[in-house]
Amino acid sequence: MTDQTEAPAANGSEAVIPASKRKKLLIRLAIIVVALAALFVAYDWLIGSKIVSTDNAYVQGSNAMVTPLTSGKIVAVPVTETQMVKKGQLLFQIDDTDQKIAVAKAEADLAAARRQYRAVAAQGSAQADQAAAQAAGVAQAQAQLSAAQADLAKAQTDYNRRKSLQGTGAISADELTATTTALQAARARVAQLSAAVTQQQSQLRSAASNRQATLAPISGTTIEGSPAVQQAKAALDAAKLDLERTKVRAPVDGVVSQVTARVGQMIQRGSTAMVVVPVGSLYVDANFKETQLGKVRPGQTVELTSDFYGSDVVFHGKVVGFAGGTGAAFAPIPAQNATGNWIKVVQRLPVRIELDPKELAAHPLRVGLSMEAEIDVSGND
């Protein structure tokens, strides 16, 4: 009977598993499934619920656009694409002939402004001397007027005395006439000197006004602090700045990229000549699903791996903030969901992650590289 039962197997037909063995296999399979389910639940509870991850993350950087602040012909480009440069390193040189001429002219204008200040001061000093001489003339005229007034008083007294004696025979007619003439002459002398004093005083006031007008541009200043000299200094500083701007230097440490500057090219002020990528201060924008962000907070730690280095190199960082909107919200043509055929799509929000500078220096990255990011959200439990 045993031979007949096993005969179909020998003829190539399917073997029949005994019911007892089949039951054991099913039990084992059930145990394995339950164990796997338990492991999945345990992982999700112990680990998965404390970490959110995404592979939709990319290295970004605040690229420095190199734009000249003066126009001219490029005469030298000592750097090349992909070259590492330091902040302040020369990137390209613009012909500086015009700027050197402008500096020389500004220096001459400054020297002229200083000379003009000295000339005005000297003229003011000369006018001060003239005013002093005019004041002395006024004093002299006033002294002469005082003397003339004294002579007039004496002549008036002599005239009054002789006039009172007229008709008594004590004084002759000629003597009275001489006294009268002397009185008139004294009066004329006083009037003349009074006019002279008035004229001298007027000239003194005019001299003082002229001196004040001459010194007005430099009043209350020194030669270096005068408005004209300050203006000339500012023009010289501007000319020197334009000259310095003919040497375009790296604004940050980084890698030179997108070089469009060429020797002999006429470049305009404000046009982009190249880009410097600050590889030492790169960051990651990780695009997490909106359903993952409920527990994500700024300051949480992040572990990242790059396709460039593989899983052997782990970068560490921290969350620094969230974008102001989803990618769809800032798209040139935003999604219009107020239609009859609308289908809900889970949106992604960029999360900014700051990288450890030391790890970045040890394993340099480049803008645009793919990353995988895992945020530890266990601190929110």
Short mmCIF file of N, CA, C and O in Angstrom, two decimals, residues 62-173:
data_model
loop_
_atom_site.label_atom_id
_atom_site.label_comp_id
_atom_site.label_asym_id
_atom_site.label_seq_id
_atom_site.Cartn_x
_atom_site.Cartn_y
_atom_site.Cartn_z
N SER A 62 24.38 79.95 -0.89
CA SER A 62 24.11 81.35 -1.23
C SER A 62 25.23 81.84 -2.14
O SER A 62 26.23 82.43 -1.69
N ASN A 63 25.08 81.54 -3.43
CA ASN A 63 26.13 81.86 -4.39
C ASN A 63 26.38 83.37 -4.46
O ASN A 63 25.44 84.16 -4.41
N ALA A 64 27.65 83.74 -4.57
CA ALA A 64 28.03 85.15 -4.67
C ALA A 64 28.17 85.52 -6.14
O ALA A 64 29.01 84.97 -6.85
N MET A 65 27.34 86.46 -6.59
CA MET A 65 27.40 86.93 -7.96
C MET A 65 28.51 87.99 -8.06
O MET A 65 28.49 88.98 -7.33
N VAL A 66 29.46 87.79 -8.95
CA VAL A 66 30.57 88.72 -9.11
C VAL A 66 30.20 89.71 -10.21
O VAL A 66 30.13 89.35 -11.39
N THR A 67 29.96 90.96 -9.82
CA THR A 67 29.57 92.01 -10.76
C THR A 67 30.47 93.22 -10.57
O THR A 67 30.64 93.69 -9.44
N PRO A 68 31.06 93.75 -11.63
CA PRO A 68 31.91 94.93 -11.48
C PRO A 68 31.08 96.16 -11.17
O PRO A 68 29.93 96.28 -11.60
N LEU A 69 31.67 97.10 -10.43
CA LEU A 69 30.99 98.36 -10.10
C LEU A 69 31.49 99.51 -10.96
O LEU A 69 31.20 100.67 -10.67
N THR A 70 32.23 99.18 -12.01
CA THR A 70 32.66 100.18 -12.99
C THR A 70 32.72 99.50 -14.35
O THR A 70 32.87 98.28 -14.43
N SER A 71 32.60 100.28 -15.40
CA SER A 71 32.62 99.73 -16.75
C SER A 71 34.01 99.88 -17.36
O SER A 71 34.80 100.74 -16.96
N GLY A 72 34.30 99.04 -18.36
CA GLY A 72 35.58 99.13 -19.03
C GLY A 72 35.96 97.84 -19.73
O GLY A 72 35.18 96.87 -19.76
N LYS A 73 37.16 97.83 -20.28
CA LYS A 73 37.66 96.66 -20.99
C LYS A 73 38.45 95.76 -20.05
O LYS A 73 39.31 96.23 -19.30
N ILE A 74 38.15 94.48 -20.07
CA ILE A 74 38.86 93.51 -19.24
C ILE A 74 40.24 93.28 -19.83
O ILE A 74 40.39 92.98 -21.02
N VAL A 75 41.28 93.41 -18.98
CA VAL A 75 42.65 93.22 -19.45
C VAL A 75 43.30 91.97 -18.86
O VAL A 75 44.37 91.56 -19.33
N ALA A 76 42.68 91.36 -17.84
CA ALA A 76 43.26 90.15 -17.25
C ALA A 76 42.18 89.37 -16.51
O ALA A 76 41.33 89.96 -15.84
N VAL A 77 42.23 88.04 -16.66
CA VAL A 77 41.34 87.13 -15.91
C VAL A 77 42.23 86.02 -15.37
O VAL A 77 42.42 84.98 -16.02
N PRO A 78 42.81 86.20 -14.18
CA PRO A 78 43.79 85.22 -13.66
C PRO A 78 43.18 83.97 -13.06
O PRO A 78 43.93 83.11 -12.57
N VAL A 79 41.87 83.81 -13.04
CA VAL A 79 41.25 82.63 -12.46
C VAL A 79 40.54 81.84 -13.56
O VAL A 79 40.22 82.37 -14.62
N THR A 80 40.28 80.57 -13.27
CA THR A 80 39.60 79.69 -14.22
C THR A 80 38.42 78.99 -13.55
O THR A 80 38.31 78.98 -12.32
N GLU A 81 37.58 78.42 -14.36
CA GLU A 81 36.43 77.66 -13.86
C GLU A 81 36.92 76.55 -12.93
O GLU A 81 37.95 75.92 -13.17
N THR A 82 36.17 76.32 -11.83
CA THR A 82 36.41 75.27 -10.81
C THR A 82 37.56 75.61 -9.87
O THR A 82 37.88 74.82 -8.97
N GLN A 83 38.20 76.77 -10.02
CA GLN A 83 39.34 77.12 -9.16
C GLN A 83 38.85 77.57 -7.79
O GLN A 83 37.88 78.32 -7.68
N MET A 84 39.53 77.12 -6.75
CA MET A 84 39.25 77.58 -5.40
C MET A 84 39.89 78.95 -5.20
O MET A 84 41.06 79.15 -5.56
N VAL A 85 39.14 79.88 -4.63
CA VAL A 85 39.67 81.23 -4.38
C VAL A 85 39.36 81.63 -2.94
O VAL A 85 38.44 81.12 -2.32
N LYS A 86 40.16 82.56 -2.45
CA LYS A 86 39.97 83.12 -1.12
C LYS A 86 39.32 84.50 -1.23
O LYS A 86 39.46 85.18 -2.24
N LYS A 87 38.64 84.90 -0.16
CA LYS A 87 38.02 86.22 -0.14
C LYS A 87 39.09 87.30 -0.35
O LYS A 87 40.12 87.29 0.32
N GLY A 88 38.84 88.23 -1.27
CA GLY A 88 39.78 89.29 -1.57
C GLY A 88 40.74 88.96 -2.69
O GLY A 88 41.49 89.85 -3.14
N GLN A 89 40.75 87.72 -3.19
CA GLN A 89 41.65 87.34 -4.28
C GLN A 89 41.18 87.97 -5.59
O GLN A 89 39.99 88.06 -5.87
N LEU A 90 42.12 88.41 -6.42
CA LEU A 90 41.80 89.06 -7.69
C LEU A 90 41.16 88.06 -8.64
O LEU A 90 41.71 86.98 -8.90
N LEU A 91 39.99 88.44 -9.18
CA LEU A 91 39.29 87.59 -10.14
C LEU A 91 39.50 88.08 -11.57
O LEU A 91 39.73 87.29 -12.47
N PHE A 92 39.37 89.39 -11.79
CA PHE A 92 39.72 89.94 -13.10
C PHE A 92 40.00 91.43 -12.96
O PHE A 92 39.60 92.06 -11.98
N GLN A 93 40.72 91.96 -13.96
CA GLN A 93 41.19 93.34 -13.94
C GLN A 93 40.60 94.10 -15.12
O GLN A 93 40.60 93.64 -16.25
N ILE A 94 40.07 95.30 -14.84
CA ILE A 94 39.54 96.19 -15.87
C ILE A 94 40.56 97.29 -16.14
O ILE A 94 41.25 97.75 -15.22
N ASP A 95 40.69 97.70 -17.40
CA ASP A 95 41.62 98.78 -17.77
C ASP A 95 41.36 100.01 -16.90
O ASP A 95 40.22 100.51 -16.82
N ASP A 96 42.42 100.52 -16.26
CA ASP A 96 42.27 101.60 -15.27
C ASP A 96 42.83 102.94 -15.72
O ASP A 96 43.05 103.84 -14.90
N THR A 97 43.05 103.12 -17.02
CA THR A 97 43.64 104.37 -17.51
C THR A 97 42.79 105.59 -17.16
O THR A 97 43.27 106.59 -16.61
N ASP A 98 41.50 105.51 -17.47
CA ASP A 98 40.60 106.64 -17.18
C ASP A 98 40.52 106.93 -15.69
O ASP A 98 40.48 108.09 -15.27
N GLN A 99 40.51 105.88 -14.90
CA GLN A 99 40.40 106.07 -13.44
C GLN A 99 41.67 106.73 -12.87
O GLN A 99 41.58 107.54 -11.95
N LYS A 100 42.84 106.38 -13.42
CA LYS A 100 44.07 107.01 -12.95
C LYS A 100 44.09 108.51 -13.29
O LYS A 100 44.54 109.34 -12.50
N ILE A 101 43.59 108.84 -14.47
CA ILE A 101 43.49 110.25 -14.86
C ILE A 101 42.54 110.99 -13.92
O ILE A 101 42.82 112.13 -13.49
N ALA A 102 41.43 110.35 -13.58
CA ALA A 102 40.47 110.97 -12.67
C ALA A 102 41.07 111.18 -11.28
O ALA A 102 40.82 112.21 -10.63
N VAL A 103 41.90 110.26 -10.82
CA VAL A 103 42.56 110.42 -9.52
C VAL A 103 43.53 111.59 -9.56
O VAL A 103 43.59 112.41 -8.64
N ALA A 104 44.31 111.70 -10.65
CA ALA A 104 45.25 112.82 -10.77
C ALA A 104 44.52 114.16 -10.78
O ALA A 104 44.96 115.13 -10.14
N LYS A 105 43.42 114.24 -11.49
CA LYS A 105 42.64 115.48 -11.52
C LYS A 105 42.08 115.80 -10.14
O LYS A 105 42.09 116.96 -9.70
N ALA A 106 41.58 114.79 -9.43
CA ALA A 106 41.02 115.02 -8.09
C ALA A 106 42.10 115.48 -7.13
O ALA A 106 41.86 116.33 -6.26
N GLU A 107 43.32 114.94 -7.26
CA GLU A 107 44.42 115.39 -6.40
C GLU A 107 44.77 116.85 -6.69
O GLU A 107 45.05 117.63 -5.77
N ALA A 108 44.76 117.22 -7.98
CA ALA A 108 45.04 118.62 -8.34
C ALA A 108 43.94 119.54 -7.80
O ALA A 108 44.23 120.64 -7.30
N ASP A 109 42.69 119.10 -7.89
CA ASP A 109 41.59 119.92 -7.36
C ASP A 109 41.71 120.09 -5.85
O ASP A 109 41.41 121.17 -5.32
N LEU A 110 42.16 119.06 -5.16
CA LEU A 110 42.33 119.17 -3.71
C LEU A 110 43.44 120.17 -3.37
O LEU A 110 43.29 121.01 -2.46
N ALA A 111 44.55 120.09 -4.11
CA ALA A 111 45.64 121.05 -3.88
C ALA A 111 45.17 122.47 -4.16
O ALA A 111 45.51 123.42 -3.43
N ALA A 112 44.37 122.65 -5.22
CA ALA A 112 43.85 123.98 -5.55
C ALA A 112 42.91 124.50 -4.46
O ALA A 112 42.93 125.69 -4.11
N ALA A 113 42.10 123.62 -3.90
CA ALA A 113 41.18 124.02 -2.83
C ALA A 113 41.96 124.46 -1.59
O ALA A 113 41.58 125.44 -0.93
N ARG A 114 43.05 123.77 -1.28
CA ARG A 114 43.86 124.17 -0.13
C ARG A 114 44.55 125.52 -0.39
O ARG A 114 44.62 126.36 0.50
N ARG A 115 45.04 125.70 -1.63
CA ARG A 115 45.66 126.99 -1.98
C ARG A 115 44.63 128.11 -1.91
O ARG A 115 44.95 129.22 -1.43
N GLN A 116 43.45 127.85 -2.38
CA GLN A 116 42.40 128.86 -2.34
C GLN A 116 42.07 129.23 -0.90
O GLN A 116 41.84 130.42 -0.60
N TYR A 117 42.04 128.26 -0.01
CA TYR A 117 41.79 128.54 1.41
C TYR A 117 42.87 129.48 1.95
O TYR A 117 42.57 130.47 2.64
N ARG A 118 44.13 129.17 1.62
CA ARG A 118 45.23 130.00 2.12
C ARG A 118 45.14 131.41 1.53
O ARG A 118 45.42 132.40 2.22
N ALA A 119 44.75 131.51 0.25
CA ALA A 119 44.63 132.82 -0.38
C ALA A 119 43.54 133.64 0.28
O ALA A 119 43.70 134.85 0.53
N VAL A 120 42.41 133.01 0.57
CA VAL A 120 41.31 133.72 1.22
C VAL A 120 41.73 134.17 2.62
O VAL A 120 41.44 135.30 3.04
N ALA A 121 42.42 133.28 3.34
CA ALA A 121 42.88 133.65 4.68
C ALA A 121 43.85 134.83 4.62
O ALA A 121 43.79 135.76 5.45
N ALA A 122 44.76 134.81 3.62
CA ALA A 122 45.72 135.90 3.48
C ALA A 122 45.01 137.20 3.12
O ALA A 122 45.34 138.28 3.64
N GLN A 123 44.03 137.13 2.24
CA GLN A 123 43.27 138.32 1.87
C GLN A 123 42.51 138.87 3.06
O GLN A 123 42.45 140.08 3.27
N GLY A 124 41.94 137.97 3.85
CA GLY A 124 41.25 138.40 5.06
C GLY A 124 42.20 139.08 6.03
O GLY A 124 41.85 140.08 6.68
N SER A 125 43.43 138.55 6.13
CA SER A 125 44.42 139.17 7.01
C SER A 125 44.79 140.56 6.52
O SER A 125 44.92 141.51 7.32
N ALA A 126 44.96 140.70 5.19
CA ALA A 126 45.28 142.02 4.64
C ALA A 126 44.14 143.01 4.89
O ALA A 126 44.38 144.18 5.22
N GLN A 127 42.93 142.54 4.72
CA GLN A 127 41.78 143.41 4.98
C GLN A 127 41.67 143.76 6.46
O GLN A 127 41.20 144.86 6.81
N ALA A 128 42.10 142.86 7.32
CA ALA A 128 42.11 143.18 8.75
C ALA A 128 43.10 144.31 9.03
O ALA A 128 42.83 145.22 9.84
N ASP A 129 44.26 144.24 8.35
CA ASP A 129 45.24 145.32 8.51
C ASP A 129 44.67 146.65 7.99
O ASP A 129 44.86 147.72 8.61
N GLN A 130 43.97 146.57 6.85
CA GLN A 130 43.36 147.79 6.32
C GLN A 130 42.31 148.35 7.29
O GLN A 130 42.21 149.55 7.49
N ALA A 131 41.53 147.47 7.87
CA ALA A 131 40.52 147.91 8.83
C ALA A 131 41.18 148.55 10.05
O ALA A 131 40.69 149.55 10.60
N ALA A 132 42.30 147.96 10.50
CA ALA A 132 43.02 148.54 11.64
C ALA A 132 43.54 149.94 11.29
O ALA A 132 43.45 150.89 12.11
N ALA A 133 44.09 150.10 10.06
CA ALA A 133 44.56 151.41 9.64
C ALA A 133 43.40 152.41 9.54
O ALA A 133 43.53 153.58 9.91
N GLN A 134 42.26 151.90 9.06
CA GLN A 134 41.09 152.76 8.95
C GLN A 134 40.60 153.18 10.33
O GLN A 134 40.19 154.34 10.54
N ALA A 135 40.69 152.28 11.29
CA ALA A 135 40.29 152.62 12.66
C ALA A 135 41.22 153.69 13.24
O ALA A 135 40.78 154.62 13.95
N ALA A 136 42.51 153.58 12.91
CA ALA A 136 43.46 154.60 13.37
C ALA A 136 43.15 155.96 12.73
O ALA A 136 43.24 157.01 13.37
N GLY A 137 42.74 155.92 11.45
CA GLY A 137 42.35 157.17 10.78
C GLY A 137 41.13 157.79 11.42
O GLY A 137 41.05 159.02 11.55
N VAL A 138 40.19 156.96 11.83
CA VAL A 138 39.00 157.47 12.52
C VAL A 138 39.41 158.14 13.82
O VAL A 138 38.93 159.24 14.16
N ALA A 139 40.28 157.50 14.57
CA ALA A 139 40.72 158.06 15.85
C ALA A 139 41.43 159.40 15.63
O ALA A 139 41.23 160.37 16.39
N GLN A 140 42.27 159.45 14.59
CA GLN A 140 42.99 160.70 14.30
C GLN A 140 42.02 161.81 13.91
O GLN A 140 42.14 162.97 14.36
N ALA A 141 41.03 161.47 13.07
CA ALA A 141 40.05 162.48 12.64
C ALA A 141 39.23 162.97 13.82
O ALA A 141 38.90 164.17 13.93
N GLN A 142 38.90 162.06 14.72
CA GLN A 142 38.12 162.45 15.91
C GLN A 142 38.95 163.37 16.82
O GLN A 142 38.43 164.33 17.41
N ALA A 143 40.27 163.08 16.90
CA ALA A 143 41.16 163.96 17.70
C ALA A 143 41.23 165.36 17.09
O ALA A 143 41.17 166.39 17.79
N GLN A 144 41.34 165.40 15.76
CA GLN A 144 41.38 166.71 15.08
C GLN A 144 40.06 167.45 15.25
O GLN A 144 40.05 168.67 15.42
N LEU A 145 38.97 166.70 15.23
CA LEU A 145 37.66 167.32 15.43
C LEU A 145 37.55 167.88 16.83
O LEU A 145 37.01 169.01 17.02
N SER A 146 38.04 167.18 17.80
CA SER A 146 37.99 167.67 19.19
C SER A 146 38.80 168.96 19.31
O SER A 146 38.37 169.93 19.98
N ALA A 147 39.98 168.98 18.67
CA ALA A 147 40.80 170.20 18.72
C ALA A 147 40.08 171.36 18.03
O ALA A 147 40.10 172.51 18.51
N ALA A 148 39.46 171.08 16.90
CA ALA A 148 38.73 172.12 16.17
C ALA A 148 37.55 172.63 16.98
O ALA A 148 37.23 173.83 16.97
N GLN A 149 36.90 171.72 17.68
CA GLN A 149 35.76 172.14 18.53
C GLN A 149 36.26 173.03 19.68
O GLN A 149 35.56 173.99 20.08
N ALA A 150 37.42 172.73 20.21
CA ALA A 150 38.00 173.59 21.27
C ALA A 150 38.34 174.98 20.72
O ALA A 150 38.08 176.02 21.37
N ASP A 151 38.91 175.00 19.50
CA ASP A 151 39.22 176.29 18.87
C ASP A 151 37.94 177.08 18.60
O ASP A 151 37.91 178.33 18.76
N LEU A 152 36.87 176.35 18.20
CA LEU A 152 35.59 177.02 17.96
C LEU A 152 35.03 177.63 19.25
O LEU A 152 34.52 178.76 19.24
N ALA A 153 35.15 176.89 20.33
CA ALA A 153 34.67 177.40 21.62
C ALA A 153 35.45 178.67 22.02
O ALA A 153 34.88 179.66 22.50
N LYS A 154 36.77 178.67 21.80
CA LYS A 154 37.61 179.84 22.13
C LYS A 154 37.23 181.02 21.22
O LYS A 154 37.11 182.17 21.68
N ALA A 155 37.04 180.69 19.91
CA ALA A 155 36.68 181.77 18.98
C ALA A 155 35.32 182.36 19.33
O ALA A 155 35.11 183.59 19.22
N GLN A 156 34.42 181.52 19.77
CA GLN A 156 33.08 181.99 20.16
C GLN A 156 33.19 182.90 21.39
O GLN A 156 32.51 183.94 21.47
N THR A 157 34.03 182.53 22.32
CA THR A 157 34.22 183.33 23.54
C THR A 157 34.82 184.69 23.20
O THR A 157 34.38 185.75 23.70
N ASP A 158 35.87 184.68 22.34
CA ASP A 158 36.50 185.94 21.94
C ASP A 158 35.49 186.83 21.22
O ASP A 158 35.45 188.06 21.44
N TYR A 159 34.72 186.22 20.36
CA TYR A 159 33.72 187.00 19.62
C TYR A 159 32.70 187.61 20.57
O TYR A 159 32.34 188.79 20.45
N ASN A 160 32.21 186.81 21.52
CA ASN A 160 31.19 187.31 22.46
C ASN A 160 31.73 188.46 23.31
O ASN A 160 31.03 189.45 23.61
N ARG A 161 32.99 188.35 23.72
CA ARG A 161 33.59 189.40 24.57
C ARG A 161 33.71 190.70 23.78
O ARG A 161 33.38 191.77 24.28
N ARG A 162 34.22 190.62 22.56
CA ARG A 162 34.40 191.82 21.77
C ARG A 162 33.07 192.38 21.29
O ARG A 162 32.91 193.60 21.14
N LYS A 163 32.15 191.54 21.05
CA LYS A 163 30.83 192.00 20.62
C LYS A 163 30.17 192.84 21.71
O LYS A 163 29.46 193.83 21.44
N SER A 164 30.41 192.39 22.97
CA SER A 164 29.80 193.11 24.09
C SER A 164 30.43 194.50 24.28
O SER A 164 29.84 195.39 24.90
N LEU A 165 31.67 194.70 23.77
CA LEU A 165 32.36 195.97 23.93
C LEU A 165 32.13 196.91 22.73
O LEU A 165 32.66 198.02 22.70
N GLN A 166 31.39 196.39 21.75
CA GLN A 166 31.14 197.21 20.55
C GLN A 166 30.33 198.48 20.94
O GLN A 166 29.34 198.40 21.66
N GLY A 167 30.77 199.63 20.45
CA GLY A 167 30.06 200.89 20.74
C GLY A 167 30.61 201.62 21.95
O GLY A 167 30.25 202.78 22.19
N THR A 168 31.46 200.96 22.72
CA THR A 168 32.03 201.60 23.92
C THR A 168 33.34 202.29 23.59
O THR A 168 33.91 203.02 24.42
N GLY A 169 33.88 202.11 22.43
CA GLY A 169 35.16 202.69 22.05
C GLY A 169 36.35 201.89 22.54
O GLY A 169 37.49 202.23 22.26
N ALA A 170 36.07 200.79 23.29
CA ALA A 170 37.17 199.96 23.82
C ALA A 170 37.72 199.00 22.78
O ALA A 170 38.78 198.41 22.97
N ILE A 171 37.02 198.81 21.66
CA ILE A 171 37.43 197.88 20.63
C ILE A 171 37.17 198.52 19.28
O ILE A 171 36.17 199.21 19.06
N SER A 172 38.13 198.30 18.38
CA SER A 172 37.98 198.87 17.05
C SER A 172 37.12 197.98 16.17
O SER A 172 36.90 196.80 16.46
N ALA A 173 36.67 198.55 15.08
CA ALA A 173 35.83 197.78 14.14
C ALA A 173 36.64 196.69 13.48
O ALA A 173 36.15 195.58 13.24
#
